Short mmCIF file of C-alpha atoms in Angstrom, two decimals:
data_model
loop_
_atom_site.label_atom_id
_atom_site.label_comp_id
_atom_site.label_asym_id
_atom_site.label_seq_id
_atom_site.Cartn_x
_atom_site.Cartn_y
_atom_site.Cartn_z
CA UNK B 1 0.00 0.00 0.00
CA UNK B 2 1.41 3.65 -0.92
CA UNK B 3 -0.19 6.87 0.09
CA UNK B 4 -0.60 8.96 -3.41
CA UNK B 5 -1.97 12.34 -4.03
CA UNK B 6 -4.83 13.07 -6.44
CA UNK B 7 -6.34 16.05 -7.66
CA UNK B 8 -10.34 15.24 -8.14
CA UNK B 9 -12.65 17.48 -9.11
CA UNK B 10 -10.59 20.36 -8.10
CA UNK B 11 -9.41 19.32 -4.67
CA UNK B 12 -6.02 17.20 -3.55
CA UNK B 13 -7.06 13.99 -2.15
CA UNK B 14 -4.91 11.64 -0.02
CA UNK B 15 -5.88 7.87 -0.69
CA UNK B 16 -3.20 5.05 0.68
CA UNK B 17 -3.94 1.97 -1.92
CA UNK B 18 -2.10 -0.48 -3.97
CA UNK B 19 -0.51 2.07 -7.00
CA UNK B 20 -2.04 -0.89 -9.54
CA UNK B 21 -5.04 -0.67 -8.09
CA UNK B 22 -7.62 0.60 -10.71
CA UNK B 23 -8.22 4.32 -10.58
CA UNK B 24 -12.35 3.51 -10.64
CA UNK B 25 -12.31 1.57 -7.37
CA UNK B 26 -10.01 4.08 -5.80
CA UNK B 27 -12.70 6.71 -7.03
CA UNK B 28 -15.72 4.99 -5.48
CA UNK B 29 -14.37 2.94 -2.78
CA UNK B 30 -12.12 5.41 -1.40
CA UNK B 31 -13.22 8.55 -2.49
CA UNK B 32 -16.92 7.58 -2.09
CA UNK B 33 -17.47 8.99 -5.79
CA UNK B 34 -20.63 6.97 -7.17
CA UNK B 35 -20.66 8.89 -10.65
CA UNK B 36 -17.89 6.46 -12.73
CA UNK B 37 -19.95 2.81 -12.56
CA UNK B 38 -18.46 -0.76 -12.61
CA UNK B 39 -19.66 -2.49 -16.06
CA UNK B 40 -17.24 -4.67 -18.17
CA UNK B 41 -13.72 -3.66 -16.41
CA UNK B 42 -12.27 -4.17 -19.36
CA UNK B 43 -12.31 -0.46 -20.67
CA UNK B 44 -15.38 -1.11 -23.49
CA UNK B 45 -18.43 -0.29 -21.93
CA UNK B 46 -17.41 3.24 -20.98
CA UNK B 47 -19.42 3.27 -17.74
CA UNK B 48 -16.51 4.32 -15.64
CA UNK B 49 -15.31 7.08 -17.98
CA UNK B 50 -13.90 10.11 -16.10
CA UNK B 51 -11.82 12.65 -17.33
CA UNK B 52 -8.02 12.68 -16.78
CA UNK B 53 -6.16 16.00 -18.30
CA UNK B 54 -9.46 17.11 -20.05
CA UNK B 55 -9.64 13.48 -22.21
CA UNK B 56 -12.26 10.48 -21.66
CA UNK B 57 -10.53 7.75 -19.75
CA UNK B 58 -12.13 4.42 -18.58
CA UNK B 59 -11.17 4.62 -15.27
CA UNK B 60 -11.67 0.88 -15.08
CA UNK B 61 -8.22 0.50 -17.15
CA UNK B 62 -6.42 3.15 -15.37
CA UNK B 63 -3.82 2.38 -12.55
CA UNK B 64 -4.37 5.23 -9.90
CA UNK B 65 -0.66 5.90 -9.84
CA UNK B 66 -0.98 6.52 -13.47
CA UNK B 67 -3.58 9.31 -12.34
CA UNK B 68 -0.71 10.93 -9.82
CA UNK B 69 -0.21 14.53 -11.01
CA UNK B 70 -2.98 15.00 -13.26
CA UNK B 71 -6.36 16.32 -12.90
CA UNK B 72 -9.21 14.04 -12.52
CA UNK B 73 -12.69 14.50 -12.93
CA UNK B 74 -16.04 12.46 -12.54
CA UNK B 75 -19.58 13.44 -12.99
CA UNK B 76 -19.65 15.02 -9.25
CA UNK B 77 -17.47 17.40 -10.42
CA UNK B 78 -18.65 18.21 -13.33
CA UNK B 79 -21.41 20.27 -12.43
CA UNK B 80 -23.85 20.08 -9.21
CA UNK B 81 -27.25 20.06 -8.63
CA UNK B 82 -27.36 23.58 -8.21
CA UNK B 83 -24.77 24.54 -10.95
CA UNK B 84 -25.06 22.17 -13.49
CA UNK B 85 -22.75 21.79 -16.55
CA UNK B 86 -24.31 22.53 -19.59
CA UNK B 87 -24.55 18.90 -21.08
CA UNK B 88 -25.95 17.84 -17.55
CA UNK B 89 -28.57 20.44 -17.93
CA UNK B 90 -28.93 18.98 -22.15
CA UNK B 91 -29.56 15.31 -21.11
CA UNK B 92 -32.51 16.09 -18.97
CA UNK B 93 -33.76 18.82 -21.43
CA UNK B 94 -33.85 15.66 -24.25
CA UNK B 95 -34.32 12.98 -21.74
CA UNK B 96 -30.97 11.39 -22.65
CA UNK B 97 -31.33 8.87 -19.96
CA UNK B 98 -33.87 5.35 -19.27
CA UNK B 99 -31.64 3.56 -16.74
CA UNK B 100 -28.90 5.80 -16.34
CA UNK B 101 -26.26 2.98 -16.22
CA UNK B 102 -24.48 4.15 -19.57
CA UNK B 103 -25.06 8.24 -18.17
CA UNK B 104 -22.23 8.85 -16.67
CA UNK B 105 -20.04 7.42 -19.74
CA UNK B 106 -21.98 9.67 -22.14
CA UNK B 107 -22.14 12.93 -20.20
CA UNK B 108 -18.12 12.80 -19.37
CA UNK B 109 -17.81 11.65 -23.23
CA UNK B 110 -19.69 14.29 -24.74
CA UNK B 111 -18.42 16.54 -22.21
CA UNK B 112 -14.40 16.08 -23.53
CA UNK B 113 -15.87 15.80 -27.19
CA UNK B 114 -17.13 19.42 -26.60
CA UNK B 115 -14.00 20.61 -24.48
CA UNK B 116 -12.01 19.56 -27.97
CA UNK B 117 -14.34 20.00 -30.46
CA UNK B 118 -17.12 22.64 -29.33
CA UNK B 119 -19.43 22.89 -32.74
CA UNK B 120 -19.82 19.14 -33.39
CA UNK B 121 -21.28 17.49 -36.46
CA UNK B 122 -23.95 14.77 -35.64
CA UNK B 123 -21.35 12.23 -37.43
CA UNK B 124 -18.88 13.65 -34.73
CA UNK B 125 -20.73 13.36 -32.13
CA UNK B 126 -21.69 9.82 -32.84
CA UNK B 127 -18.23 8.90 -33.81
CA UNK B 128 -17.03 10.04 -30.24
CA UNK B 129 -19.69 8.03 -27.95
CA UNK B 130 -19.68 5.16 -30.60
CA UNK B 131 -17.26 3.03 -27.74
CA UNK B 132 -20.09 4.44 -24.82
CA UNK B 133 -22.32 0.50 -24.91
CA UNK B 134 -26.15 1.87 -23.93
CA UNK B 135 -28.62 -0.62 -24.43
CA UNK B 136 -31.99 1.79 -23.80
CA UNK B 137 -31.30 2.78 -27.54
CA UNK B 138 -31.90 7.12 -26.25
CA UNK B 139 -28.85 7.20 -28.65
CA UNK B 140 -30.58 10.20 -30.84
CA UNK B 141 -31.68 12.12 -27.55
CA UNK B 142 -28.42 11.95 -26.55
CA UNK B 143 -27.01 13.32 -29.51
CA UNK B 144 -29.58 16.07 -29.70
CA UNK B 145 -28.34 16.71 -25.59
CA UNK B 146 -25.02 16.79 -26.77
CA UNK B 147 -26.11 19.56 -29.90
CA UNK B 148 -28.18 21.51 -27.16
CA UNK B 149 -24.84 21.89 -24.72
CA UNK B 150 -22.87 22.61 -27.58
CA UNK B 151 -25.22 25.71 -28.87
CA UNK B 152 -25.44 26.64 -24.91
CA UNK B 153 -21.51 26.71 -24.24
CA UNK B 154 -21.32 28.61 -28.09
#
């Protein structure tokens, strides 16, 4: 075990775990962040997707000692219930969710899709949340969520 220093959602976290442990069960068993969900572990689902640096990552595939130094952030940092983030704000305007297991994967990879690319084509858009699995099939509300928050950041 090794004590490490994070910076998540804005603040410098402490956390002593094994440095190959995987960044997603450091996030919600250490950090009590719920946001980034357990699905395949094997980085293809996208439900753990956070952002590292500004960029998607599936947190599931991340060591947290890969994380050390760089800025990390999940869904709870993102925007809050009182300030949301504009693509938060989107997916309930379109009612981009049914069971909200894929949600967090979407929202944090629409959300570095728009921090790159912040007037996205529909082929775009789908191109970046094509690895995002959702099996609800609100894959056209989500795009139009993801067109909203990029017209609302514009």
């Amino acid at each position: 075990m090794s004590r490490l220093e994070l910076k998540v959602n804005g603040r410098n976290r402490a956390v002593v775990v094994e440095p190959q442990s995987m960044l997603l069960y450091t996030l919600r068993n250490e950090l009590a962040l719920r946001s980034p969900r357990f699905g395949c572990g094997l980085g293809q689902c996208g439900a753990c997707t956070v952002l590292i640096d500004g960029a998607a990552a599936r947190s599931c595939v991340v060591p947290v000692s890969a994380a050390v130094g760089r800025s990390i952030v999940t869904l709870e940092g993102l925007g809050s219930s009182k300030r949301p983030h504009a693509i938060q704000k989107a997916f309930v305007a379109e009612q981009a969710a049914q069971c909200g297991y894929c949600t967090n994967g979407m929202i944090m990879t629409a959300a570095a899709l728009l921090n790159k690319n912040p007037h996205p084509s529909d082929d775009e858009i789908k191109q970046a949340l094509a690895r995002n699995l959702c099996g609800c099939g609100t894959h056209l509300r989500i795009v139009r969520a993801v067109k909203r928050a990029a017209k609302e950041m514009a």
